Tab-separated table of C-alpha atoms and ligand atoms in Angstrom:
chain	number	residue	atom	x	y	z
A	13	UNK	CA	-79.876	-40.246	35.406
A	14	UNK	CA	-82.722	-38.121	35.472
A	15	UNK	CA	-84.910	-38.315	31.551
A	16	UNK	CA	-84.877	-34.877	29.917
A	17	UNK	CA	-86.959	-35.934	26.606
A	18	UNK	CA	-87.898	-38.708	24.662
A	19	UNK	CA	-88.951	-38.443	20.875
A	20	UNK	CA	-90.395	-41.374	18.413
A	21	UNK	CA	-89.694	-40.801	14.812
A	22	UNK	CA	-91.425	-42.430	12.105
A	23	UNK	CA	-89.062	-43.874	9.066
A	24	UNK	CA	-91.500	-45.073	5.801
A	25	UNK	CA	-89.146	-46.756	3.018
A	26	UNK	CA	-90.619	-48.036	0.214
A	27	UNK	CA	-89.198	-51.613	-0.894
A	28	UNK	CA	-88.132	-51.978	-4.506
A	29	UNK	CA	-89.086	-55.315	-4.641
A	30	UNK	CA	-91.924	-56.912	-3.252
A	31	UNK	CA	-91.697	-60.147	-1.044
A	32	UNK	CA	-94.071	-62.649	-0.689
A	33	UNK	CA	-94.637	-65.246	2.448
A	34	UNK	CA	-97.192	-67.409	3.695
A	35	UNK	CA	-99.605	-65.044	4.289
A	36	UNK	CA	-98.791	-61.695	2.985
A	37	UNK	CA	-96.460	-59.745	0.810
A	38	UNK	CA	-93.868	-56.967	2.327
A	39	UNK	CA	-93.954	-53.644	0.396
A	40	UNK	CA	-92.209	-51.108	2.487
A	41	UNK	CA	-89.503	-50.942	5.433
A	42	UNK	CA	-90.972	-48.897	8.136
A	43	UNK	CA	-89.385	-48.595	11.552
A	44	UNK	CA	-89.692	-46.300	14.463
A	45	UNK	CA	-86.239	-44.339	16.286
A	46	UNK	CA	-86.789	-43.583	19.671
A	47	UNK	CA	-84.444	-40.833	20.851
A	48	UNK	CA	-84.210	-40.879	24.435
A	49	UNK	CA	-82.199	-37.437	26.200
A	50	UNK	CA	-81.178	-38.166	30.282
A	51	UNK	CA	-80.098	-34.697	31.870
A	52	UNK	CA	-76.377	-34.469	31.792
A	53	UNK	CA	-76.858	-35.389	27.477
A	54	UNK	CA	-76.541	-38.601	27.430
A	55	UNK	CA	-78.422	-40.077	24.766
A	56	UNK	CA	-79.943	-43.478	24.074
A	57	UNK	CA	-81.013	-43.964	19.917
A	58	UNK	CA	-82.330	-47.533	18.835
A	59	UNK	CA	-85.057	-48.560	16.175
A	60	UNK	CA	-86.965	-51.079	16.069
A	61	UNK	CA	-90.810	-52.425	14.363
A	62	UNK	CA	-91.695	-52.975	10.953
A	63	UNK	CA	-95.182	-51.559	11.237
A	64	UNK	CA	-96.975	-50.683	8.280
A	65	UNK	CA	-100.658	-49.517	9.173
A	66	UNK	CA	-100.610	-47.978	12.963
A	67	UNK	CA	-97.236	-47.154	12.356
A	68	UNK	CA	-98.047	-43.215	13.549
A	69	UNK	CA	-99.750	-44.074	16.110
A	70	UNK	CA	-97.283	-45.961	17.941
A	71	UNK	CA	-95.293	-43.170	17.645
A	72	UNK	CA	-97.686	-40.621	18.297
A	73	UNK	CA	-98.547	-42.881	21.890
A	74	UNK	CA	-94.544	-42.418	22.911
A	75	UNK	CA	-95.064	-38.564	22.028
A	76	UNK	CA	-97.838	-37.374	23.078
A	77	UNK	CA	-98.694	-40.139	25.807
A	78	UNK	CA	-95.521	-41.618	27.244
A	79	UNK	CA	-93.459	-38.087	26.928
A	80	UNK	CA	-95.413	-36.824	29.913
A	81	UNK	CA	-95.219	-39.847	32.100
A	82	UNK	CA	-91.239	-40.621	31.542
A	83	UNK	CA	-89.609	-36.873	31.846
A	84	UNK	CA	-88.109	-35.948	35.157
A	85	UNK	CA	-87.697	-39.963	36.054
A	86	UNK	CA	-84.816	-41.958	36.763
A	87	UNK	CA	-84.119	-44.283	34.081
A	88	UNK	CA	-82.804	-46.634	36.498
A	89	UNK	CA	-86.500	-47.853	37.826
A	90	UNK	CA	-87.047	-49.529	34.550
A	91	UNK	CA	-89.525	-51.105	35.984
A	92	UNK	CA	-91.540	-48.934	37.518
A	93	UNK	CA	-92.018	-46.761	34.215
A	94	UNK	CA	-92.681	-50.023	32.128
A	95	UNK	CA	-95.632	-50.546	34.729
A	96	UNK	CA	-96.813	-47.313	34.084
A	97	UNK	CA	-96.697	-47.219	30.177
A	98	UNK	CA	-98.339	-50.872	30.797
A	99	UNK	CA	-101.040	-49.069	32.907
A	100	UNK	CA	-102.087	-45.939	30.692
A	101	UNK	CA	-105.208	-46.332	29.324
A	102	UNK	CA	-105.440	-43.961	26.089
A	103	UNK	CA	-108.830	-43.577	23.972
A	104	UNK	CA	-108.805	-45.973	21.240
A	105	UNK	CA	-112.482	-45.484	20.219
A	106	UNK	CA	-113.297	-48.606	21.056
A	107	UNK	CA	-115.270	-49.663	24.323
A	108	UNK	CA	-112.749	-52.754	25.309
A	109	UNK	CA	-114.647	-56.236	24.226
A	110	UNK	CA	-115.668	-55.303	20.901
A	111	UNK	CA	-113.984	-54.919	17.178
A	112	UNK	CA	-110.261	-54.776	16.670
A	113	UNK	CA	-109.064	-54.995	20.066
A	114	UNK	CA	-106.207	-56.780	19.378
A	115	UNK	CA	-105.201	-54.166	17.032
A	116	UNK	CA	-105.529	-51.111	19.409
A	117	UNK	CA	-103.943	-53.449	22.284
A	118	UNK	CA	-100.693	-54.000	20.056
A	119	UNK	CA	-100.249	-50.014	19.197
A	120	UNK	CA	-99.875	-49.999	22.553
A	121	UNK	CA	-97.013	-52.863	23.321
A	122	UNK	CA	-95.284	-51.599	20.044
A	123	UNK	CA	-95.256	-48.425	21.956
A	124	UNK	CA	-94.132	-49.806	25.272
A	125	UNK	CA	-91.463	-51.339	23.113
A	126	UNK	CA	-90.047	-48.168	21.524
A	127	UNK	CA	-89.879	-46.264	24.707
A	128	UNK	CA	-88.290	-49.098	26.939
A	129	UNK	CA	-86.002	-50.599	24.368
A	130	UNK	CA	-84.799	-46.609	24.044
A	131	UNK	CA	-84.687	-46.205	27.967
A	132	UNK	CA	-82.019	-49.823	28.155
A	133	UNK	CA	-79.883	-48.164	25.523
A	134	UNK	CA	-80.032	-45.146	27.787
A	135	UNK	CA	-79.373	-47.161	31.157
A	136	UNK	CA	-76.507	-49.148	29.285
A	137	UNK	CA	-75.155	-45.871	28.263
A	138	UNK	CA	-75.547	-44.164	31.752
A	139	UNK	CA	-74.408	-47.192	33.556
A	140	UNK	CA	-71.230	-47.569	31.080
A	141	UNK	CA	-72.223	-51.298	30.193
A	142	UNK	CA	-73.806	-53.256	27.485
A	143	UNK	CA	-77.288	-54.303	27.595
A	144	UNK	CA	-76.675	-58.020	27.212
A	145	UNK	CA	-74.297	-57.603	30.083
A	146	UNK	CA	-76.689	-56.008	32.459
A	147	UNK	CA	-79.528	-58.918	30.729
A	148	UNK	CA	-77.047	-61.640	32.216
A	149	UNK	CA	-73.900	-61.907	29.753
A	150	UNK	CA	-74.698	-65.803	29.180
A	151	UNK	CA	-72.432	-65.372	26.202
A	152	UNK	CA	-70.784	-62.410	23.714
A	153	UNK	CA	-71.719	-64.286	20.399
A	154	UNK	CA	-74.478	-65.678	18.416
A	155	UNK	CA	-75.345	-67.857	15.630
A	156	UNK	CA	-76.761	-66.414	13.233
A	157	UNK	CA	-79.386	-67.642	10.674
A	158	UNK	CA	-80.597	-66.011	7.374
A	159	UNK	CA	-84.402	-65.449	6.808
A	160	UNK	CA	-85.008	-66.437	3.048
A	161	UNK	CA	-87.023	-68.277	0.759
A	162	UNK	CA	-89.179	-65.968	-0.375
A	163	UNK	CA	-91.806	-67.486	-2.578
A	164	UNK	CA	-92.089	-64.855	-5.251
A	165	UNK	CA	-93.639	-65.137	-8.536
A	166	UNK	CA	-91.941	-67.950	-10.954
A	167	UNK	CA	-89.203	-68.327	-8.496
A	168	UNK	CA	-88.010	-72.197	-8.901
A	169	UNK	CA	-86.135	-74.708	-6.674
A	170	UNK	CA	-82.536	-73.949	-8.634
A	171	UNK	CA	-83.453	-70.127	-7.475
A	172	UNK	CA	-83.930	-71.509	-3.578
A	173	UNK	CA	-80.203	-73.374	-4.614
A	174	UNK	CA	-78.769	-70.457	-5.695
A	175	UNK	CA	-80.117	-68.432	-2.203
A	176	UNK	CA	-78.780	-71.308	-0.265
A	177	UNK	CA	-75.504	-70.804	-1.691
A	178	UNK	CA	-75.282	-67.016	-1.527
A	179	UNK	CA	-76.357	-67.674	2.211
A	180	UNK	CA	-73.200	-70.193	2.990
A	181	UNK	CA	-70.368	-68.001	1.060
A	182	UNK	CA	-71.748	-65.205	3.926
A	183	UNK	CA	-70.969	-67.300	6.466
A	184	UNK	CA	-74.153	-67.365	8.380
A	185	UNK	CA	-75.089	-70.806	10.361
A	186	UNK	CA	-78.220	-71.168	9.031
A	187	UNK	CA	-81.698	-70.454	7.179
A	188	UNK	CA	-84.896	-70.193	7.741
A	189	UNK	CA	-87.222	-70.872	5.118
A	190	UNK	CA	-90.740	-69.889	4.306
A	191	UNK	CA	-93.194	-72.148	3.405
A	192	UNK	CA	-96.975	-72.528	3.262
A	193	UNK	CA	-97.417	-70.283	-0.376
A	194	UNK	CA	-97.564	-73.646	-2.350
A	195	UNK	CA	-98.391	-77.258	-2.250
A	196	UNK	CA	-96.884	-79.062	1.692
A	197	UNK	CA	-95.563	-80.888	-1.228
A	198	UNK	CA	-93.482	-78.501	-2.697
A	199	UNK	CA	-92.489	-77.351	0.095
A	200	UNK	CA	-90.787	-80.430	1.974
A	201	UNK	CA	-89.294	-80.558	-1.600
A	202	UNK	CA	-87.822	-77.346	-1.141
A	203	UNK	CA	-86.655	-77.677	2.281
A	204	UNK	CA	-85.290	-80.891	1.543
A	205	UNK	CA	-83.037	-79.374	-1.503
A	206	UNK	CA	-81.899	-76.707	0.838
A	207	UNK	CA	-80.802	-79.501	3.249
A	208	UNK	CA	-79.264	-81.315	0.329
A	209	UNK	CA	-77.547	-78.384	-0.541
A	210	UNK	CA	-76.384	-76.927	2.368
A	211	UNK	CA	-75.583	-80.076	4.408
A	212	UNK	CA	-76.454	-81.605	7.877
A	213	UNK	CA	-74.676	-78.713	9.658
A	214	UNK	CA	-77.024	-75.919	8.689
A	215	UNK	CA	-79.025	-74.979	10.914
A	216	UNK	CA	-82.581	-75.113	8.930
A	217	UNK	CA	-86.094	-74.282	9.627
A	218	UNK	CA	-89.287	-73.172	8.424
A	219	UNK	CA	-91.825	-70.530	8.574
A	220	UNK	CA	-94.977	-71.249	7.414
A	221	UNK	CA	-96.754	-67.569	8.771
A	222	UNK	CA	-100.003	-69.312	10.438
A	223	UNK	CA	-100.992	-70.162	6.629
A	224	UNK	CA	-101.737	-74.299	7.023
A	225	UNK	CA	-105.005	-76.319	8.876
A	226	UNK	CA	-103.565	-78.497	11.324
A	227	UNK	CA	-103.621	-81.029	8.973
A	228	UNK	CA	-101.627	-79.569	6.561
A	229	UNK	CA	-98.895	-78.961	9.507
A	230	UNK	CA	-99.286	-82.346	10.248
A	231	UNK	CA	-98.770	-83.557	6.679
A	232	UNK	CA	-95.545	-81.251	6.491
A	233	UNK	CA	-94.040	-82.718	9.764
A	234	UNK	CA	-94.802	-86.134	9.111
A	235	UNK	CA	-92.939	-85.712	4.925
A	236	UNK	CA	-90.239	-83.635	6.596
A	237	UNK	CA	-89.475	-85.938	9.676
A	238	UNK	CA	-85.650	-86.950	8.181
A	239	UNK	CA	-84.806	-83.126	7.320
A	240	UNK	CA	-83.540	-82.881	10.543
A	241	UNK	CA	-85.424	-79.540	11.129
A	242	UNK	CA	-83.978	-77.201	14.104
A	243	UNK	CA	-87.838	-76.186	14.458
A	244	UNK	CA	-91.451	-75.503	12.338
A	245	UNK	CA	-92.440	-71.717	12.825
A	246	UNK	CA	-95.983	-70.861	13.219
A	247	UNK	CA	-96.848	-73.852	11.523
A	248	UNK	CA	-101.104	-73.733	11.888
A	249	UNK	CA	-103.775	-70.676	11.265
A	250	UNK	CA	-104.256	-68.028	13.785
A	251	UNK	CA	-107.149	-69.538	15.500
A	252	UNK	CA	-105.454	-72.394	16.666
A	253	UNK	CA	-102.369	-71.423	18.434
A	254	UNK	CA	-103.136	-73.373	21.250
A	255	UNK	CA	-104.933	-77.188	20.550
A	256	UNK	CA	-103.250	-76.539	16.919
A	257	UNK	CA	-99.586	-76.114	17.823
A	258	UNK	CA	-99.764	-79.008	20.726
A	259	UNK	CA	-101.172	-81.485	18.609
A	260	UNK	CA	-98.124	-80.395	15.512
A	261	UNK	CA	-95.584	-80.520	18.187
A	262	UNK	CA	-96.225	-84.173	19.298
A	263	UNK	CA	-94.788	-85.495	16.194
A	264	UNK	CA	-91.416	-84.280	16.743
A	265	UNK	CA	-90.310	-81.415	14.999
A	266	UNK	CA	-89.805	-78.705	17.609
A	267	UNK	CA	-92.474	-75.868	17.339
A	268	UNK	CA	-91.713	-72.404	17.395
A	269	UNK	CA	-94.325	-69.815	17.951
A	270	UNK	CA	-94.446	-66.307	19.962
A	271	UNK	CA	-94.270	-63.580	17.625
A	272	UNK	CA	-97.909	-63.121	17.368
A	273	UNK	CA	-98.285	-63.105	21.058
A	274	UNK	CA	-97.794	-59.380	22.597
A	275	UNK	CA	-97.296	-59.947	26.145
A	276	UNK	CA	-96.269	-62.785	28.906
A	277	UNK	CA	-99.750	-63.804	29.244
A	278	UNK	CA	-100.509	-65.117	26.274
A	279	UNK	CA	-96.905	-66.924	26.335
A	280	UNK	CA	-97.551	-68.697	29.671
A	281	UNK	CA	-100.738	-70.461	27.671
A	282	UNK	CA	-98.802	-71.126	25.128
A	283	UNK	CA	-96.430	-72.857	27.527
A	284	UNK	CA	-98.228	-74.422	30.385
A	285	UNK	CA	-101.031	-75.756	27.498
A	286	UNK	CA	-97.896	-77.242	26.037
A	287	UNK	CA	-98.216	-75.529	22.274
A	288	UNK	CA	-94.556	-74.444	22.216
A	289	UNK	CA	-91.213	-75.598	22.103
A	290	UNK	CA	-89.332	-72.081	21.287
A	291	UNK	CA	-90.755	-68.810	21.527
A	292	UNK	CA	-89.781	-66.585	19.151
A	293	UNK	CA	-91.195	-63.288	21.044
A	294	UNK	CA	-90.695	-59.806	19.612
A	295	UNK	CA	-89.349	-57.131	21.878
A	296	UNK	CA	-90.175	-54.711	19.480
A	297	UNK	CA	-93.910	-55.272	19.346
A	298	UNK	CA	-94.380	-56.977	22.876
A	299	UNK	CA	-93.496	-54.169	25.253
A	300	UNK	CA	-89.885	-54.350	24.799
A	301	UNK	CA	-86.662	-55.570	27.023
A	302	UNK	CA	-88.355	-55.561	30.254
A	303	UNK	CA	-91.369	-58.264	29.307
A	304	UNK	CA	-88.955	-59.627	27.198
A	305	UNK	CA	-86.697	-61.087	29.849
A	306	UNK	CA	-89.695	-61.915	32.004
A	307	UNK	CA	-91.191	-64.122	28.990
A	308	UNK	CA	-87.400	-65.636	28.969
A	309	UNK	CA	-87.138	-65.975	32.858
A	310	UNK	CA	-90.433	-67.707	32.505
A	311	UNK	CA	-89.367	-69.995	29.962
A	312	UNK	CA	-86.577	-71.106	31.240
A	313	UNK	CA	-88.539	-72.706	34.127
A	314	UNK	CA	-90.508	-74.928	32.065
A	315	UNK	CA	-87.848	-76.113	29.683
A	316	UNK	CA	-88.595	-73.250	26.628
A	317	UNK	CA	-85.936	-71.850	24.123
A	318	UNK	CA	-86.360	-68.412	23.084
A	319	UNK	CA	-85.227	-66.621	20.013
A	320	UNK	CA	-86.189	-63.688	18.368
A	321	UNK	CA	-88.609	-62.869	15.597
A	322	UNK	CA	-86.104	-60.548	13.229
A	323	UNK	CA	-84.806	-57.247	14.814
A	324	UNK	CA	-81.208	-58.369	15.009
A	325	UNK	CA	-80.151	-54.840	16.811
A	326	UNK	CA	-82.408	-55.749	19.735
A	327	UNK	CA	-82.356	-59.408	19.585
A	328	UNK	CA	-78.960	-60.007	19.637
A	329	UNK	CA	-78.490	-58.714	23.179
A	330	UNK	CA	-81.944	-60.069	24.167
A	331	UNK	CA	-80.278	-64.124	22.933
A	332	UNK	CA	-76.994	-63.404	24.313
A	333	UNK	CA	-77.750	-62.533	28.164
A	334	UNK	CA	-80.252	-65.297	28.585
A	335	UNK	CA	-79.186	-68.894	29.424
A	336	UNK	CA	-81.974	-70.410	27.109
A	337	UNK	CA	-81.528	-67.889	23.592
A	338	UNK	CA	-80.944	-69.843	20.479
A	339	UNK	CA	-79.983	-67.683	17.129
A	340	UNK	CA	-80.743	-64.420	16.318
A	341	UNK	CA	-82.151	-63.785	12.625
A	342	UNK	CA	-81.226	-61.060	10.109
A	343	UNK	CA	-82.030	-60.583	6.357
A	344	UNK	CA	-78.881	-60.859	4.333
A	345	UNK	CA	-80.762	-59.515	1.134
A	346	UNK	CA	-80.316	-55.788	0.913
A	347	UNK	CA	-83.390	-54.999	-0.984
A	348	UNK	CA	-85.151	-56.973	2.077
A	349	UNK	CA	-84.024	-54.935	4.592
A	350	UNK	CA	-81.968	-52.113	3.660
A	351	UNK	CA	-82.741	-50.303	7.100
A	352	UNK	CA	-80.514	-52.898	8.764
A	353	UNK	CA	-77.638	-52.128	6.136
A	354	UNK	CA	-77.949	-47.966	6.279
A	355	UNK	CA	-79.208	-47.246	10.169
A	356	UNK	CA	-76.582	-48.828	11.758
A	357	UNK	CA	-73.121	-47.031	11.725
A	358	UNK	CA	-71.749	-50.376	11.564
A	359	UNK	CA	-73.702	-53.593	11.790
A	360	UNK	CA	-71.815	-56.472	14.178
A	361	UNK	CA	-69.802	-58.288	12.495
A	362	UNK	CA	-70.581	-62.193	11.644
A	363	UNK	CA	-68.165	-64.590	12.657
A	364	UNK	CA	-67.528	-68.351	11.997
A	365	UNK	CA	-71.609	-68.185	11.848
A	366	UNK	CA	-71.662	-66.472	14.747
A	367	UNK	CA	-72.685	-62.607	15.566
A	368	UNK	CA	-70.176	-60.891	17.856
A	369	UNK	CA	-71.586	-58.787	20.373
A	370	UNK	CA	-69.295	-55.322	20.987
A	371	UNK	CA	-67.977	-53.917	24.044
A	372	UNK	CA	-69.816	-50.313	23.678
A	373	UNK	CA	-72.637	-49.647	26.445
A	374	UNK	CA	-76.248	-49.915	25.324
A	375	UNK	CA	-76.841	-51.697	22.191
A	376	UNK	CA	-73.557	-50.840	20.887
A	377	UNK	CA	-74.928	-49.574	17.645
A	378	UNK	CA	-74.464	-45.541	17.204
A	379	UNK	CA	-77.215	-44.743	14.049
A	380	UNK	CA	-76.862	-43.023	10.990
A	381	UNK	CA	-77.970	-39.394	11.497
A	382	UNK	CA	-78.562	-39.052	7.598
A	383	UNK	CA	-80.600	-42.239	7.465
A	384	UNK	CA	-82.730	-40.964	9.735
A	385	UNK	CA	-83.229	-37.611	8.165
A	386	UNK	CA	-83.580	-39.288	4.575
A	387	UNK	CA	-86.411	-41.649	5.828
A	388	UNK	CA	-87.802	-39.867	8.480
A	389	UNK	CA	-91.534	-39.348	7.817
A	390	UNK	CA	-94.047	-36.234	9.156
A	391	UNK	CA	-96.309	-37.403	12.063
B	414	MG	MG1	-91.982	-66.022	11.639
């Protein structure tokens, strides 16, 4: 069980459309495949990340960084070789207080991530089981909830209908909306037509990206108090995570924050400061499966849902071995996402508004060779 080589390839694929949230627009689909070669050829292949700016160097980290550290290890001390990614300390230029920390501190959990979310898919694949079977197996299906809403240019509330309809023919359980682009106004009119529309069964929420004072969050829960929301995502501004968040939280609507934070740490404030309801952590840019499940273990102990911020390949193991995952999240819109349409050999199938979970070790979900080679990009 031994780890021959591990690679990180780049993929850069420009969007045809660009889509616009609370705080920033999406122009490209990038995402890193981490190719991970035990002795005896088995190989673990997952992707994961939708970097756009240190996108190289997270890869370049796993190359020329990781590589070194992980060959000639056993693949079953997980943890052990997380500590030791966790525990490099590579040359960012910068002297460790000062300018864009936070920046050179997450090239190096998105890193983490790609290696140890490779090195499960290997260990599933050694070991002959699937990763949300050696996570716990709490269950072997999901729901599933659209992300959507996109608040475009000229894009009206019989457009957000006509989503909301396209989203409920699929089958999915849910949708999460994004908010905070326009008026609070507008938008507890728009979530409440997508309630109207889709009924008190959907499973609805919004995302409003950090873009609202606390005020504005507050004016948004208090208009949207009979939508019956399953939770308000990152409802306040970046600063305010903590004092922001509790204060949103106390008037009812479940809060659901995480995917900014890039380790435990900063999810145990979040927690014992009581800011967070559900937190929607991102194993792909906080050091992968191995903090993951601690951040869920954690959790768990203080009453804490967890779900996923996007990354359905990773996620939907991640939600299905714990005993406190909610839904896992995918883009249903093609020009969105195509990565999650062409990587995959064959996406899971969707269920009753569920996603199903396979039987094949690992994550279950072989890649496209010719994907890869069509989007790879030179490092
Ligand atoms: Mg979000």
């Amino acid at each position: 069980m031994k780890i021959k080589q591990i690679e990180a390839i780049p993929l850069v694929r420009e969007l045809k459309e660009v889509f616009q949230g609370g705080t920033y627009k999406i122009t490209s689909r990038n995402t890193i495949v981490t190719r991970v070669e035990l002795e005896g050829g088995i190989i673990g292949e997952t992707f994961g990340g939708d970097e756009d700016q240190y996108h190289m160097e997270v890869c370049r980290l796993v190359n020329e960084h990781y590589r070194p550290l992980l060959v000639g290890q056993d693949v079953r001390d997980i943890e052990r070789l997380w500590d030791q990614m966790w525990n490099v300390r590579v040359d960012f230029g910068n002297r460790g207080i000062h300018t864009l920390d936070l920046a050179k501190h997450c090239i190096h959990t998105q890193a983490i991530a790609a290696a140890d979310i490779a090195l499960w898919d290997a260990l599933g694949k050694a070991l002959g089981q699937p990763v949300y079977k050696l996570l716990g197996g709490f269950r072997d299906r999901v729901p599933v909830i659209a992300i959507g809403g996109y608040m475009n240019k000229g894009t009206t509330l019989d457009d957000l209908e006509e989503e909301v309809m396209h989203y409920l023919e699929q089958g999915v359980a849910g949708m999460k909306l994004k908010v905070g682009k326009r008026s609070v106004e507008e938008d507890i009119q728009r979530a409440g037509r997508v309630r109207h529309v889709a009924g008190d069964a959907f499973h609805l929420c919004v995302d409003a990206n950090q873009s609202w004072t606390i005020e504005q969050a507050m004016a948004f829960a208090r208009g949207a108090a009979d939508l019956d929301l399953a939770w308000l995502e990152e409802p306040v501004r970046w600063h305010d995570q903590i004092e922001g968040n509790a204060r949103v939280r106390a008037l009812g609507i479940p809060v659901n924050v995480g995917q900014g934070e890039i380790s435990r740490h900063g999810c145990r404030d979040l927690i014992t400061r009581g800011a967070v309801d559900i937190l929607n952590v991102d194993a792909t840019i906080a050091a992968g499966v191995t903090e993951w499940r601690r951040i869920a273990a954690m959790a768990a102990c203080f009453g804490v849902k967890m779900a996923h911020h996007e990354e359905p390949q990773v996620a939907l193991h991640l939600l299905a071995g714990v005993s406190n995952g909610l839904c896992v999240e995918f883009f249903p819109n093609r020009q969105r996402d195509p990565m999650w349409f062409d990587l995959p050999q064959e996406p899971p199938t969707i269920e009753s508004g569920q996603m199903v979970l396979n039987d094949q070790p690992g994550f279950g979900m072989p890649l496209s060779a010719d994907t890869i080679e069509k989007w790879r990009a030179p490092l």
